[in-house]
Coordinates of C-alpha atoms in Angstrom, one line a residue:
X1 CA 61.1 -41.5 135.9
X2 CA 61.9 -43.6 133.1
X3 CA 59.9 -47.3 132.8
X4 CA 63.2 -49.1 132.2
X5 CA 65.0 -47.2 135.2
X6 CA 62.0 -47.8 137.5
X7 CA 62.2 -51.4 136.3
X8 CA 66.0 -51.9 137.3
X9 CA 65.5 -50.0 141.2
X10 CA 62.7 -51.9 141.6
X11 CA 64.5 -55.3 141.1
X12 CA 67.4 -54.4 142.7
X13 CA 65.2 -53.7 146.0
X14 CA 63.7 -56.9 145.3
X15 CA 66.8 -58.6 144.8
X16 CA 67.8 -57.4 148.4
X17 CA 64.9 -58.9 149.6
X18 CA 65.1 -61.8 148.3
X19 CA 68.8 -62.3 149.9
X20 CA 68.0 -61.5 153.1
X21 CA 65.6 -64.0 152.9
X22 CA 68.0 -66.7 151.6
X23 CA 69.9 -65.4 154.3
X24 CA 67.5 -67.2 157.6
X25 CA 64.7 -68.6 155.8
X26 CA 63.0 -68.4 158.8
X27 CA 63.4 -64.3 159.3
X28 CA 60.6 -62.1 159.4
X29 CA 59.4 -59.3 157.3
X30 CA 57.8 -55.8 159.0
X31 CA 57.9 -53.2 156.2
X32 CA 57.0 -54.5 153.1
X33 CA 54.1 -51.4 151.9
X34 CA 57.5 -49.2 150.6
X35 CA 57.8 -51.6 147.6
X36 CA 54.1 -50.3 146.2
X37 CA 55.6 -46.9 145.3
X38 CA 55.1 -45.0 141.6
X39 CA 58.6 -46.7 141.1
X40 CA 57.1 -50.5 141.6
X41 CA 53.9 -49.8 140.0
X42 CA 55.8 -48.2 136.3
X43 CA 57.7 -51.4 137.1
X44 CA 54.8 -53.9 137.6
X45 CA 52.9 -52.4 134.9
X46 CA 55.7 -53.2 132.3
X47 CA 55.2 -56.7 133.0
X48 CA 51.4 -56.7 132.0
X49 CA 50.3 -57.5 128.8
X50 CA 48.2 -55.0 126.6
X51 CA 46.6 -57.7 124.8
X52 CA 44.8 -59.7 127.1
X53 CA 40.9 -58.9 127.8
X54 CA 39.9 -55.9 130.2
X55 CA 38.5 -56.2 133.6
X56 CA 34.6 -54.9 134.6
X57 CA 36.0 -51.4 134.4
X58 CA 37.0 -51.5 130.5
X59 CA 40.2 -49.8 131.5
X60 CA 43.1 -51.1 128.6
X61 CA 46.8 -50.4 129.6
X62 CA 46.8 -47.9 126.4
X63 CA 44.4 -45.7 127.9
X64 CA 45.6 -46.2 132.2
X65 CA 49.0 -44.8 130.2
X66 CA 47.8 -41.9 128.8
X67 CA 47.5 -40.1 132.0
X68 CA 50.4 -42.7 133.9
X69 CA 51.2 -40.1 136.6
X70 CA 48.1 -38.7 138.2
X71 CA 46.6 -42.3 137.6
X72 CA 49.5 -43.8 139.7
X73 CA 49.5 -40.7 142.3
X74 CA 45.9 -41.5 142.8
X75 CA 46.6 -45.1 143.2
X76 CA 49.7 -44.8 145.7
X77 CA 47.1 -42.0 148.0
X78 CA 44.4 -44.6 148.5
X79 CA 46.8 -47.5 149.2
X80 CA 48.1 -45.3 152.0
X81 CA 45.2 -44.2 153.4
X82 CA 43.7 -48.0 153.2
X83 CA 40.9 -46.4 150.9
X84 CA 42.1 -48.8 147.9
X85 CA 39.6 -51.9 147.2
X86 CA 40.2 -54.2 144.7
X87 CA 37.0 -54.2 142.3
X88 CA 35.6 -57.6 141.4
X89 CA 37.0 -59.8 138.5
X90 CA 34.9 -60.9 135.7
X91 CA 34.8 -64.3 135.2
X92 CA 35.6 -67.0 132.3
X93 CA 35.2 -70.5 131.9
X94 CA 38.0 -72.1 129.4
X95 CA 38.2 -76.2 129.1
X96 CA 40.4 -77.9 131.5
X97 CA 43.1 -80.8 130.2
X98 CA 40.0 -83.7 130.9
X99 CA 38.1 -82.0 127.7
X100 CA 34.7 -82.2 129.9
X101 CA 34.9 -80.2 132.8
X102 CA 35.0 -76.1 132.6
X103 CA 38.2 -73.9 134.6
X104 CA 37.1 -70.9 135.7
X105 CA 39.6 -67.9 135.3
X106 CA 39.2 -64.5 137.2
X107 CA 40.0 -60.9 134.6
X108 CA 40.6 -58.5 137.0
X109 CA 41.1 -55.0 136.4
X110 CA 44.2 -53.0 134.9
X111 CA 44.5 -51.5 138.2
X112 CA 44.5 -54.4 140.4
X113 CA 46.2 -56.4 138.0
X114 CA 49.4 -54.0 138.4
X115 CA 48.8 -53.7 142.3
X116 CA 48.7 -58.0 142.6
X117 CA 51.9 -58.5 140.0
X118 CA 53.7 -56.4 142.6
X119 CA 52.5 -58.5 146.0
X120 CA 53.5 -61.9 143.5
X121 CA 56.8 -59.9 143.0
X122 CA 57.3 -59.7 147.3
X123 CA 56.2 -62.7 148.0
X124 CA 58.4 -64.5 145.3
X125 CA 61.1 -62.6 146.8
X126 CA 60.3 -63.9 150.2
X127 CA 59.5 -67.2 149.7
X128 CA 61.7 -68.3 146.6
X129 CA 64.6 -69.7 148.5
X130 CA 62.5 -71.7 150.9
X131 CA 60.8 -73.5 148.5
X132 CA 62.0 -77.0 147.9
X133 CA 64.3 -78.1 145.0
X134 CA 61.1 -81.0 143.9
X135 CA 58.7 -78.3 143.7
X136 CA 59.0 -77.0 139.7
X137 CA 55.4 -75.4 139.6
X138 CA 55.2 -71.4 138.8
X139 CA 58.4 -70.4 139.9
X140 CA 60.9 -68.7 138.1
X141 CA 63.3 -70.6 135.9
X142 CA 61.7 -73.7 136.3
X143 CA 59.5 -75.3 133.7
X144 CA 57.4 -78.5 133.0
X145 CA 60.0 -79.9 131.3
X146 CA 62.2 -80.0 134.4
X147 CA 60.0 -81.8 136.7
X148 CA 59.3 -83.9 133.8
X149 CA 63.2 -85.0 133.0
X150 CA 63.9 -84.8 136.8
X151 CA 61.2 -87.6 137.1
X152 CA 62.3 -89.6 134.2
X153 CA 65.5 -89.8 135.6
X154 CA 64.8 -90.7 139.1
X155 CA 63.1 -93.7 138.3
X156 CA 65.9 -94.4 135.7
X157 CA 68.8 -93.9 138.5
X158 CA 67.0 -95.5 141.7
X159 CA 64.7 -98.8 142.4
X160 CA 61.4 -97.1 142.4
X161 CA 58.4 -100.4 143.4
X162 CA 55.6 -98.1 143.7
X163 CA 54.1 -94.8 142.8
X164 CA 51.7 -92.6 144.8
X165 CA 49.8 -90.7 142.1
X166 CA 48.2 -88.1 143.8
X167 CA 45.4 -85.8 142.5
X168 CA 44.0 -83.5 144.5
X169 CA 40.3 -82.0 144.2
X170 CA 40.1 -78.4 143.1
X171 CA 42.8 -77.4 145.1
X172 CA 42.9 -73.8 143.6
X173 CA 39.4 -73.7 144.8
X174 CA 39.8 -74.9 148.3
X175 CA 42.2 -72.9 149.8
X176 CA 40.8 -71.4 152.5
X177 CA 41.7 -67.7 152.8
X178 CA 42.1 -67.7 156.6
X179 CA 44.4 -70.7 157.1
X180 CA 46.8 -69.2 153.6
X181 CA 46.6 -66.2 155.6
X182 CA 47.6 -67.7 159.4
X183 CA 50.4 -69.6 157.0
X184 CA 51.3 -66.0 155.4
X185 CA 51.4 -64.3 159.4
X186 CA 54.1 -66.9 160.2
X187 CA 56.6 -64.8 158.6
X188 CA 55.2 -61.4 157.6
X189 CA 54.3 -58.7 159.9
X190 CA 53.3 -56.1 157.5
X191 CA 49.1 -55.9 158.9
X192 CA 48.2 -53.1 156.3
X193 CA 50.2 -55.8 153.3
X194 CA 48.4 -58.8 154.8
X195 CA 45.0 -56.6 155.0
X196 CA 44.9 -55.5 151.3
X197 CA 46.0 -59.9 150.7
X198 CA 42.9 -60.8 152.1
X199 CA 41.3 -58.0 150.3
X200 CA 41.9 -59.5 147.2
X201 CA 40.9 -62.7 147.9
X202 CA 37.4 -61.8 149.4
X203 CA 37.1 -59.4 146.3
X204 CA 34.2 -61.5 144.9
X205 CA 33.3 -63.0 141.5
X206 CA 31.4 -61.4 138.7
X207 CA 29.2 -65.0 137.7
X208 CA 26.9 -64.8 135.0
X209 CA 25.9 -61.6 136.4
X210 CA 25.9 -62.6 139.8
X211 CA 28.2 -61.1 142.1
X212 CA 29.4 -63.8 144.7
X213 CA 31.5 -63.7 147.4
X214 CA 33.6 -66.8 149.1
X215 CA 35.7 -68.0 151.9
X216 CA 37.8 -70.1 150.0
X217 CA 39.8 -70.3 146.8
X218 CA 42.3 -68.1 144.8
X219 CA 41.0 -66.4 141.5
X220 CA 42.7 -68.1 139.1
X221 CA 43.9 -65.7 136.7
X222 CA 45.2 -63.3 139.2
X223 CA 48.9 -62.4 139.1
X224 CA 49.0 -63.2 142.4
X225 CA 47.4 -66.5 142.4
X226 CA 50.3 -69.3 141.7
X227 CA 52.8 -68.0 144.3
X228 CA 49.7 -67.7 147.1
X229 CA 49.4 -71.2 145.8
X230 CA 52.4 -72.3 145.8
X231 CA 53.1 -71.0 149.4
X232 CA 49.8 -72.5 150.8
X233 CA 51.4 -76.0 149.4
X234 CA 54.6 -75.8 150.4
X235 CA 53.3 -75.3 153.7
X236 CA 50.4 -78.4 153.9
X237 CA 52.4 -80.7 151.7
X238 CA 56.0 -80.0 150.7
X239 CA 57.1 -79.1 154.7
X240 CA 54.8 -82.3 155.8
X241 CA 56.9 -84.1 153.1
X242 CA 60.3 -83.2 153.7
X243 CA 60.4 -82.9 157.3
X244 CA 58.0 -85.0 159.2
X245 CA 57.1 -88.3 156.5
X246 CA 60.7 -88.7 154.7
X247 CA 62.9 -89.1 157.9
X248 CA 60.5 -91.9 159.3
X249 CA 60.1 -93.7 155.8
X250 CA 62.4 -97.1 155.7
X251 CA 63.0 -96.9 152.4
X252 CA 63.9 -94.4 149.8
X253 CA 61.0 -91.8 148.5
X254 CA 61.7 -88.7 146.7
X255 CA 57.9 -85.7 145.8
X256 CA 58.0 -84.1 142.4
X257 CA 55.2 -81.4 142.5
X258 CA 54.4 -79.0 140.0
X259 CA 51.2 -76.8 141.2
X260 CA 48.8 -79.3 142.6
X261 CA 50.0 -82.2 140.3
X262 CA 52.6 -84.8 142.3
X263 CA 53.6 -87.8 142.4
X264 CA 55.8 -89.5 145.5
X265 CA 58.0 -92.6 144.3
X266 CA 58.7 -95.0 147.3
X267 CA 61.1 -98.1 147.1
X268 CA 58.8 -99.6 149.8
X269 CA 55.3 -100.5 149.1
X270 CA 54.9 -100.0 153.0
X271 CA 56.0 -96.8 152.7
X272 CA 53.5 -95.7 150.0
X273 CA 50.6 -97.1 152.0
X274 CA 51.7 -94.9 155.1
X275 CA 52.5 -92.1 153.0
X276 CA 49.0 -92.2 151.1
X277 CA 47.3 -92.2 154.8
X278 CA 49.4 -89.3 156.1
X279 CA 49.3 -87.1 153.0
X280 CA 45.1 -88.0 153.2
X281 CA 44.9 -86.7 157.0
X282 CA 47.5 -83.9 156.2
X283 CA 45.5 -81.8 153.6
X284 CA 42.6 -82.5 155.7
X285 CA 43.3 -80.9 158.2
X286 CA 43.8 -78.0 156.3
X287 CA 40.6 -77.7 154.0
X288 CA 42.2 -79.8 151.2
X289 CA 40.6 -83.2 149.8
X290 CA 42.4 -86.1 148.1
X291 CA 40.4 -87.5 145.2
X292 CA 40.3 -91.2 145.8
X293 CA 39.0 -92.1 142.3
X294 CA 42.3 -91.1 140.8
X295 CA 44.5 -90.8 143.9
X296 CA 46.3 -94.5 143.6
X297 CA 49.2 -96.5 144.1
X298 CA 50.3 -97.6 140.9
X299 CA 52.8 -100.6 140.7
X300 CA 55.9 -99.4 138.6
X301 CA 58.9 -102.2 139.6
X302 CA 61.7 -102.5 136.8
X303 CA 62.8 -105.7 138.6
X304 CA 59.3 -107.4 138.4
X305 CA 58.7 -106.4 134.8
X306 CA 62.1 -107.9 133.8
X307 CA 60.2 -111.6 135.4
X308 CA 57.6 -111.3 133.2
X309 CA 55.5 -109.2 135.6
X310 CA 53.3 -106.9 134.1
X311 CA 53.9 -103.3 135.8
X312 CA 51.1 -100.3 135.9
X313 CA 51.5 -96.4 134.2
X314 CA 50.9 -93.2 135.7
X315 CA 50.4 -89.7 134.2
X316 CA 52.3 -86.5 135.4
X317 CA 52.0 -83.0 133.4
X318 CA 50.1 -85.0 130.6
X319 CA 52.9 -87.7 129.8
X320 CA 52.1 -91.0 130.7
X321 CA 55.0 -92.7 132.5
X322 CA 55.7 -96.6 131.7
X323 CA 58.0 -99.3 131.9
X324 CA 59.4 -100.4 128.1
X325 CA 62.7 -101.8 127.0
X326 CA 65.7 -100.2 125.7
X327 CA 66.4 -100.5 122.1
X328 CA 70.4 -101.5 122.7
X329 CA 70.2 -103.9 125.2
X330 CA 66.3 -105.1 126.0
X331 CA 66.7 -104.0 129.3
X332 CA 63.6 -102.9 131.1
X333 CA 63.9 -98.6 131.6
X334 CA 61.3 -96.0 132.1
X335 CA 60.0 -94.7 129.6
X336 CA 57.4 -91.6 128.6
X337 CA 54.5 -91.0 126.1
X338 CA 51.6 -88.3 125.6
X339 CA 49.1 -89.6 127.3
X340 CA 46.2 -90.8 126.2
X341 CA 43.4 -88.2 127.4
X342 CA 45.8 -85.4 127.0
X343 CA 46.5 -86.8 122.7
X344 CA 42.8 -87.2 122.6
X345 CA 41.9 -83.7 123.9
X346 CA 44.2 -82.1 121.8
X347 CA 42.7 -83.7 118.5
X348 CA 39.7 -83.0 119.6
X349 CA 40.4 -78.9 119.9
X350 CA 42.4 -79.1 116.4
X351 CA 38.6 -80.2 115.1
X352 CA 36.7 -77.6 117.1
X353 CA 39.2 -74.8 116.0
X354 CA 38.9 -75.9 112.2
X355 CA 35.1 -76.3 112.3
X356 CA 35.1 -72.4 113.5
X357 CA 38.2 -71.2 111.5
X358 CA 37.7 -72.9 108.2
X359 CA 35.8 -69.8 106.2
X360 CA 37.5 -67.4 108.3
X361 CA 40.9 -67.6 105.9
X362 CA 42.1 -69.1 102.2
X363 CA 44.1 -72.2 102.4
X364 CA 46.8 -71.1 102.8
X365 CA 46.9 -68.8 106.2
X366 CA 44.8 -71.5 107.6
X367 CA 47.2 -73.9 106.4
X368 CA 50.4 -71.8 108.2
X369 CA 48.0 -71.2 111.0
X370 CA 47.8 -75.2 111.3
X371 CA 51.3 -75.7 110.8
X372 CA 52.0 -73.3 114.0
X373 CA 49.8 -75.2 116.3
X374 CA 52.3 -78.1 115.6
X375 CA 55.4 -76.5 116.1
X376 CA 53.8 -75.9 119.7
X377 CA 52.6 -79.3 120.1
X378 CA 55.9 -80.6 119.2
X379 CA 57.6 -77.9 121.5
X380 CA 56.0 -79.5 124.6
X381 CA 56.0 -83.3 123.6
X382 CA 59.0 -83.4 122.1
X383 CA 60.8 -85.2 124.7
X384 CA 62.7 -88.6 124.4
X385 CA 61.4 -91.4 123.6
X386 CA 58.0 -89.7 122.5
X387 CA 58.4 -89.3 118.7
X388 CA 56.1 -92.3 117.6
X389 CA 53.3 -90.3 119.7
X390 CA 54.1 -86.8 118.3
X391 CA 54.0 -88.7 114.9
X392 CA 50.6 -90.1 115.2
X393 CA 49.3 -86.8 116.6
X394 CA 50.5 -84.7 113.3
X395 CA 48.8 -87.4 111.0
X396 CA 45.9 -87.2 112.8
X397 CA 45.7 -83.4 113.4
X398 CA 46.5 -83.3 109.3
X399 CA 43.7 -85.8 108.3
X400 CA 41.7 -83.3 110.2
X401 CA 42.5 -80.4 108.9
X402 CA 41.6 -82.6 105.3
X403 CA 38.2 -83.3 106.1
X404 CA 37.5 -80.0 107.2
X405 CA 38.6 -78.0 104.5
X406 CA 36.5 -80.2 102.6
X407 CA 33.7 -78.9 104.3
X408 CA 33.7 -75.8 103.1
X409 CA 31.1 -76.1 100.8
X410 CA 28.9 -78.7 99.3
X411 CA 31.4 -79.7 96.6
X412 CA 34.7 -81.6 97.6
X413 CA 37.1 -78.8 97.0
X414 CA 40.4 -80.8 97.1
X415 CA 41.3 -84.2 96.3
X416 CA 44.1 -86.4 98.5
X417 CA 46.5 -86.2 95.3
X418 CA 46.3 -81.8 95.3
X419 CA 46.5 -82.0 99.1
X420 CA 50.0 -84.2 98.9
X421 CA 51.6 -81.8 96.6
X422 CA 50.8 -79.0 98.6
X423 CA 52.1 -80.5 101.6
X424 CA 55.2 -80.9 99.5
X425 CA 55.3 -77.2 98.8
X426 CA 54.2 -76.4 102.5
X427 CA 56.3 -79.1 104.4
X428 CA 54.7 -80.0 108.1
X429 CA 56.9 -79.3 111.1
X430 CA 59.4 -82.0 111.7
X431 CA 59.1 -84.4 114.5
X432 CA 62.2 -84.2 116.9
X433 CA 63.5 -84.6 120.1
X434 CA 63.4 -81.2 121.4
X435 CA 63.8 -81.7 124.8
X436 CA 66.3 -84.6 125.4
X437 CA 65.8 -86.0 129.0
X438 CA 69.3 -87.9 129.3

């Protein structure tokens, strides 16, 4: 069977799935193995990427191709005789958005890889249309961007007096695998679907050499990992949200959560103080931890600016959320800015990627290399009322990029006057509004 036709059943299938689900969002699911045929996996294994770095086994998608048949007969005969066993992924530390601390990211296998993209693809299918309209994290056609704009203008549109900036430790990490699968058991029944789930959550961790094993977390990096995630909050925080803390709140609140970064804005301060004590014993009780260094309640009142008051920020998908005035009449309004840690981070990879790439090309590839990092810094912070920011970063990143190609030997190889005119040849991208959030 063709890749493409394979493709098309399998998403119709999963588009049936998904509507008996939107159906009774409370109905339960018994045969869900029958998706993980040689018709899913040709379908799944479109959706992987070639590219990206191999698992322990070595095994590229070129070379699983070459023999695509008996390799996915073999594959469906073990899954049915419960003989198949995720391998352990090999593990990666990349820098997280703080620019100190280290993420660590799980490569599984080409095998598993194609296996977990199909359980993300059933359990998108089944949870989807339960999942709340303020939760914008991994989920399909919703972006950062909309939980950024849909924030912006809730605090334009309603009398927000205080935030509840919430940050949750390593929440990836402290999922327990038990409790996401109790959660999991509340509406599937498949046993043999739940069995190879906690399969590949106990697969273990190639460390350094190590192999290690753990009760808790999801392997970032699995194609599975976000919509496990996503589940697991739904159930400890957005459910706990919407239908025990919002109907008992005397004022106003509305969550915007994408992954495990949310904010709650409350038109009571009494309300954020209860809120903050419930959410604190809520994702306690389920293995989760606030971080009280940065979990706060931040003091964001249009009204008391306006008197003179001075009001507090808050940061949310690395925009840093403010109160300023509006250029037409002075009035105070939310507004938006790249942060401060996040602009600062940034800057600071622009100087560790020139001090490696500098040798590496002549001018000018490095220079349209540059020039391409910008267009995607200005494709995510191009949002309203952030130009001046985007500006500042560009003539920083640029000044960079001077002193560095400066470096490349002991003589100075250009001057500021040569470097102008071939900026003028080579324009920089132009700061705009991309995303306008009005």
């Amino acid at each position: 069977m063709a890749i493409t036709k394979a493709f098309e059943n399998t998403e119709t299938k999963l588009k049936r799935l998904r509507q008996r689900s939107a159906e009774n969002l409370e109905c339960e699911m018994q045969w869900l193995m029958p998706y993980f045929s040689a018709e899913g996996f040709m379908s799944w294994l479109r959706l992987i990427d070639g590219k990206k770095a191999t698992g322990i086994d070595g095994v590229t998608k070129e070379a699983y191709e070459k023999n695509l048949r008996d390799n996915l007969d073999n594959l469906i005969t073990r899954m049915k005789s419960l003989s198949y066993i995720p391998g352990a992924v090999r593990e990666v530390l990349i820098p997280k958005g703080d620019g100190k601390s280290m993420r660590h990211l799980g490569i599984g296998n080409l095998e598993d890889k194609i296996v977990q993209t199909g359980m993300a693809k059933v359990l998108e299918a089944i949870y989807e249309p339960s999942f709340y309209d303020f939760s914008y994290g991994f989920r399909p056609k919703r972006s950062c961007h909309q939980a950024v704009k849909a924030l912006s203008n809730y605090l334009f549109q309603h009398h927000v007096r205080v935030v509840l900036d919430v940050d949750l430790k390593n929440f990836f990490g402290m999922i327990r695998h038990e409790t996401l699968l109790e959660i999991l058991r509340i509406r599937i029944k498949d046993e043999v679907f739940l069995r190879y789930i906690a399969r590949m959550l106990k697969a273990g961790i190639l460390r350094e050499g190590e192999f290690v094993v753990s009760d808790e977390g999801t392997p970032q990096g699995s194609p599975a990992s976000p919509i496990l995630a996503n589940i697991f909050a739904h159930y400890v925080i957005d459910t706990w949200f919407e239908k025990m803390a919002r109907p008992v709140m005397k004022g106003e609140v509305q969550m915007f959560r994408y992954a495990d970064d949310l904010v709650i804005c409350c038109e009571l301060e009494n309300d954020a103080l209860r809120l903050l004590k419930g959410l604190k014993n809520r994702v306690e009780k389920y293995g989760l931890e606030l971080n009280t260094k940065k979990t706060k309640l931040v003091s964001f009142d249009r009204i008391r600016y306006g008197r003179g008051e001075k009001q507090e920020s808050f940061d949310f998908l690395g925009f840093t959320f403010y109160i300023g005035k509006s250029q037409e009449k002075n009035r105070p309004i939310p507004k938006l800015k790249t942060s401060r840690k996040r602009f600062t981070i940034k800057l600071q990879r622009v100087r560790e990627w020139m001090v490696v790439s500098r040798h590496k090309q002549r001018m000018l590839p490095l220079w349209n290399a540059f020039r391409r990092k910008l267009v995607g810094h200005i494709q995510y912070y191009g949002v309203s009322h952030n130009t001046k920011c985007v500006g500042n970063f560009i003539y920083e990143a640029t000044r960079i990029f001077f002193k560095w190609i400066n470096r490349r030997s002991q003589r100075k190889s250009i001057t500021w006057e040569c470097f102008n005119k071939f900026v003028e040849q080579n324009p920089l991208p132009e700061v705009k509004v991309l995303v306008s959030l009005f």
